[in-house]
Amino acid sequence: MMKAKILVTGGAGYIGSHTVVELVNNGFEPIIVDDFRNSDRGVLNGLKEITGQDIQVLSVDICDKKALFEALEDVNALGVIHFAAYKAVGESVQNPLKYYENNIGGLVNMLAWSREKKINNFIFSSSCTVYGEPKNVKEVSEEMATGIANSPYGETKVIGETILRDFKKSGEDMNIVALRYFNPIGAHPSSFLGELPLGKPNNLLPYITQTAIGIHHELTVFGNDYDTIDGTCVRDYIHVVDLAIAHVKALQFLTKYSSSTVEFVNVGTGKGTSVLEMIQLFEKVSNQQLGWKFGPRRDGDVTEIYANPLKANNLLGWIPKYSVEDAVLHAWNWEQKLRKNE
């Protein structure tokens, strides 16, 4: 029996690679589209170790429409999972044009290709940044207003969701789910896949693990005067494997859906963890002290936000199985394995 092919843009990235594993685990045949500008080819070795398969890879810049259409000319797929985008909040504040050109141009081209190929199932990698700074509420649900992002990166996700709505309103016969991620952390429990940030990490947990392993002298905590439990920012941290599984659940939902739809779904645990709580959790899991200091606030950071995950639970049948402590342990195991192999 032929396996259904799923095109995964940015499939060599952090979330994309873990989703490729879960697609294989659920009987799909993923095809990675990635030009490796923001990822490492060593990821392909990790994918083979876990899946026992050589995953097909098409190396092309999705922002180059002519090259994209040529590279994918003979590809037919059941669906597209579109990850490929720049994602560093701070960098987007410094270089907004880079983010608008890449994140929006890539999405438009992938939708155009999907329309030409009559591909009916499309999953978009969105973000909780579309909610901006929630007013008088910390738990956010899909019914809340969006469009007030705190950074150009977040704005590209707001615009991306608007494009999906307009595309659907135009009468396109396509099922779409936009997954609004909260904060993915951790690594595959096997330690063959994990987060590989280029340069100094923008995300907290790899910054913690790299500091603990000796790559950085100390960790800087950006801001200690926020209106939170301990003055530091609070986030909804979700294990990357749970997030990967959510994409498979979304795909299964779309392929069973008879009439075309567009859905926006939070993917988070519904629980917040502060930066200091994350440091304490790491020290507990690793049994070592971490060097850190307070620094000034960082542009674009939201004070406190976590998901109302009921829609993901009810619509997709998705419930996370890993805890934040599991994610910290898996990230630390991954970091240690990386350095051992250097």
Short mmCIF file of C-alpha atoms in Angstrom, two decimals, residues 30-240:
data_model
loop_
_atom_site.label_atom_id
_atom_site.label_comp_id
_atom_site.label_asym_id
_atom_site.label_seq_id
_atom_site.Cartn_x
_atom_site.Cartn_y
_atom_site.Cartn_z
CA PRO A 30 7.45 12.95 4.59
CA ILE A 31 9.37 14.90 1.95
CA ILE A 32 11.59 17.63 3.38
CA VAL A 33 11.90 20.95 1.53
CA ASP A 34 14.78 22.89 3.09
CA ASP A 35 17.70 24.93 1.77
CA PHE A 36 19.61 24.51 5.08
CA ARG A 37 20.19 28.22 5.55
CA ASN A 38 18.91 27.95 9.11
CA SER A 39 19.45 24.27 9.86
CA ASP A 40 22.16 21.62 9.87
CA ARG A 41 22.47 18.66 7.48
CA GLY A 42 23.51 16.52 10.46
CA VAL A 43 19.80 16.47 11.34
CA LEU A 44 19.32 13.99 8.48
CA ASN A 45 21.59 11.49 10.30
CA GLY A 46 19.47 11.84 13.44
CA LEU A 47 16.32 11.25 11.40
CA LYS A 48 17.80 8.06 9.94
CA GLU A 49 18.88 6.79 13.38
CA ILE A 50 15.35 7.23 14.75
CA THR A 51 13.24 6.21 11.72
CA GLY A 52 15.59 3.74 10.02
CA GLN A 53 14.84 5.53 6.75
CA ASP A 54 16.53 7.92 4.34
CA ILE A 55 14.03 10.79 4.18
CA GLN A 56 13.73 12.44 0.77
CA VAL A 57 15.10 16.00 0.77
CA LEU A 58 14.55 18.70 -1.85
CA SER A 59 16.98 21.58 -1.32
CA VAL A 60 15.37 24.77 -2.65
CA ASP A 61 14.63 28.32 -1.49
CA ILE A 62 10.84 28.51 -1.21
CA CYS A 63 11.02 32.28 -1.70
CA ASP A 64 12.32 31.71 -5.25
CA LYS A 65 9.00 30.87 -6.90
CA LYS A 66 10.44 29.71 -10.24
CA ALA A 67 13.03 27.44 -8.58
CA LEU A 68 10.41 26.14 -6.15
CA PHE A 69 7.92 25.19 -8.85
CA GLU A 70 10.67 23.50 -10.88
CA ALA A 71 12.00 21.52 -7.89
CA LEU A 72 8.49 20.35 -6.92
CA GLU A 73 7.19 19.80 -10.45
CA ASP A 74 6.86 16.02 -10.08
CA VAL A 75 5.76 16.02 -6.42
CA ASN A 76 2.22 15.06 -5.52
CA ALA A 77 1.25 15.06 -1.87
CA LEU A 78 -1.72 14.59 0.43
CA GLY A 79 -0.79 17.74 2.32
CA VAL A 80 1.73 20.45 3.17
CA ILE A 81 3.09 21.31 6.61
CA HIS A 82 4.68 24.74 6.29
CA PHE A 83 7.35 25.48 8.90
CA ALA A 84 9.98 27.35 6.88
CA ALA A 85 10.35 30.83 8.39
CA TYR A 86 12.74 32.97 10.40
CA LYS A 87 11.73 33.00 14.05
CA ALA A 88 14.04 35.14 16.25
CA VAL A 89 12.03 37.95 17.88
CA GLY A 90 15.07 40.12 18.63
CA GLU A 91 16.55 39.78 15.14
CA SER A 92 13.18 40.66 13.59
CA VAL A 93 13.18 43.95 15.51
CA GLN A 94 16.65 44.71 14.13
CA ASN A 95 15.99 43.52 10.57
CA PRO A 96 12.25 43.57 9.82
CA LEU A 97 12.54 43.47 6.01
CA LYS A 98 14.38 40.14 6.17
CA TYR A 99 11.43 38.69 8.11
CA TYR A 100 8.67 40.14 5.95
CA GLU A 101 10.35 39.05 2.72
CA ASN A 102 11.08 35.49 3.84
CA ASN A 103 8.11 34.59 6.07
CA ILE A 104 5.36 36.11 3.95
CA GLY A 105 6.89 35.41 0.53
CA GLY A 106 7.48 31.77 1.41
CA LEU A 107 3.88 31.25 2.57
CA VAL A 108 2.41 32.88 -0.55
CA ASN A 109 4.56 30.69 -2.80
CA MET A 110 3.63 27.49 -0.95
CA LEU A 111 -0.08 28.31 -1.16
CA ALA A 112 0.27 29.05 -4.88
CA TRP A 113 2.07 25.74 -5.45
CA SER A 114 -0.52 23.84 -3.39
CA ARG A 115 -3.35 25.42 -5.40
CA GLU A 116 -1.70 24.49 -8.70
CA LYS A 117 -1.19 20.90 -7.53
CA LYS A 118 -4.73 20.72 -6.08
CA ILE A 119 -3.40 19.80 -2.63
CA ASN A 120 -6.30 20.11 -0.21
CA ASN A 121 -4.62 19.96 3.22
CA PHE A 122 -2.38 22.73 4.51
CA ILE A 123 -0.96 23.20 8.03
CA PHE A 124 0.62 26.53 8.91
CA SER A 125 3.18 27.10 11.64
CA SER A 126 1.74 30.08 13.51
CA SER A 127 2.53 31.41 16.98
CA CYS A 128 1.05 32.72 20.20
CA THR A 129 2.79 36.01 19.29
CA VAL A 130 -0.35 36.81 17.25
CA TYR A 131 -2.04 37.65 20.59
CA GLY A 132 0.52 40.36 21.38
CA GLU A 133 0.46 41.51 25.01
CA PRO A 134 -2.86 40.16 26.37
CA LYS A 135 -4.84 42.79 28.28
CA ASN A 136 -6.03 41.79 31.77
CA VAL A 137 -5.69 38.11 30.91
CA LYS A 138 -2.82 35.62 30.90
CA GLU A 139 -4.60 32.55 29.50
CA VAL A 140 -5.48 33.10 25.84
CA SER A 141 -8.07 31.29 23.73
CA GLU A 142 -8.62 31.29 19.97
CA GLU A 143 -11.66 33.60 20.28
CA MET A 144 -9.45 36.45 21.53
CA ALA A 145 -8.47 39.30 19.23
CA THR A 146 -5.21 38.98 17.31
CA GLY A 147 -3.26 41.41 15.19
CA ILE A 148 -1.36 43.27 17.90
CA ALA A 149 1.99 41.49 17.75
CA ASN A 150 4.96 42.86 19.72
CA SER A 151 7.56 42.26 16.99
CA PRO A 152 7.97 42.04 13.21
CA TYR A 153 8.32 38.26 13.61
CA GLY A 154 4.92 38.15 15.34
CA GLU A 155 3.49 40.47 12.71
CA THR A 156 4.52 38.02 9.95
CA LYS A 157 2.40 35.39 11.72
CA VAL A 158 -0.55 37.80 11.99
CA ILE A 159 -0.25 38.57 8.26
CA GLY A 160 0.20 34.87 7.50
CA GLU A 161 -3.09 34.07 9.24
CA THR A 162 -4.81 36.93 7.36
CA ILE A 163 -3.51 35.51 4.08
CA LEU A 164 -4.96 32.08 4.99
CA ARG A 165 -8.36 33.62 5.82
CA ASP A 166 -8.44 35.64 2.58
CA PHE A 167 -7.28 32.64 0.55
CA LYS A 168 -10.14 30.62 2.03
CA LYS A 169 -12.72 33.41 1.51
CA SER A 170 -11.81 33.51 -2.18
CA GLY A 171 -13.41 30.08 -2.55
CA GLU A 172 -10.32 27.86 -2.56
CA ASP A 173 -11.08 24.19 -1.95
CA MET A 174 -8.50 23.67 0.76
CA ASN A 175 -8.61 22.54 4.40
CA ILE A 176 -6.30 24.67 6.55
CA VAL A 177 -5.18 24.51 10.17
CA ALA A 178 -2.95 27.21 11.66
CA LEU A 179 -1.31 25.94 14.84
CA ARG A 180 -0.48 28.74 17.27
CA TYR A 181 2.57 27.38 19.09
CA PHE A 182 3.48 28.47 22.53
CA ASN A 183 7.12 27.76 23.56
CA PRO A 184 8.61 24.51 22.23
CA ILE A 185 11.47 23.06 24.27
CA GLY A 186 13.26 19.76 24.78
CA ALA A 187 14.62 17.14 22.42
CA HIS A 188 13.75 13.68 21.16
CA PRO A 189 14.00 11.20 24.07
CA SER A 190 16.53 9.19 22.00
CA SER A 191 18.91 12.21 21.99
CA PHE A 192 19.35 11.83 18.22
CA LEU A 193 17.42 15.08 17.55
CA GLY A 194 17.19 18.38 19.38
CA GLU A 195 17.51 22.13 19.10
CA LEU A 196 20.56 23.37 17.16
CA PRO A 197 20.58 27.17 17.43
CA LEU A 198 23.03 29.02 15.20
CA GLY A 199 25.16 31.41 17.30
CA LYS A 200 23.95 32.53 20.73
CA PRO A 201 20.50 31.02 21.36
CA ASN A 202 17.44 33.29 21.34
CA ASN A 203 15.42 30.70 23.27
CA LEU A 204 15.80 30.15 27.00
CA LEU A 205 16.41 26.42 27.40
CA PRO A 206 19.25 26.00 24.86
CA TYR A 207 20.83 29.11 26.41
CA ILE A 208 20.59 27.38 29.80
CA THR A 209 22.04 24.07 28.58
CA GLN A 210 24.84 25.76 26.60
CA THR A 211 25.77 27.81 29.67
CA ALA A 212 25.77 24.69 31.85
CA ILE A 213 28.03 22.85 29.41
CA GLY A 214 30.49 25.78 29.39
CA ILE A 215 29.85 27.45 26.01
CA HIS A 216 28.70 30.68 27.68
CA HIS A 217 30.14 32.16 30.87
CA GLU A 218 26.72 32.91 32.32
CA LEU A 219 23.06 33.24 31.42
CA THR A 220 21.42 36.66 31.19
CA VAL A 221 17.82 36.85 32.42
CA PHE A 222 16.20 39.71 30.51
CA GLY A 223 14.26 41.78 33.06
CA ASN A 224 13.35 41.20 36.70
CA ASP A 225 10.61 43.82 37.15
CA TYR A 226 7.72 42.25 35.25
CA ASP A 227 4.36 41.90 36.98
CA THR A 228 4.69 38.11 37.43
CA ILE A 229 5.22 35.58 40.21
CA ASP A 230 8.94 36.42 40.51
CA GLY A 231 9.47 39.42 38.22
CA THR A 232 10.60 37.37 35.21
CA CYS A 233 8.64 36.55 32.06
CA VAL A 234 6.25 33.60 32.14
CA ARG A 235 5.75 31.25 29.19
CA ASP A 236 3.83 28.10 28.31
CA TYR A 237 6.59 25.59 27.57
CA ILE A 238 5.64 22.56 25.48
CA HIS A 239 7.75 19.50 24.69
CA VAL A 240 8.77 19.54 21.04
#
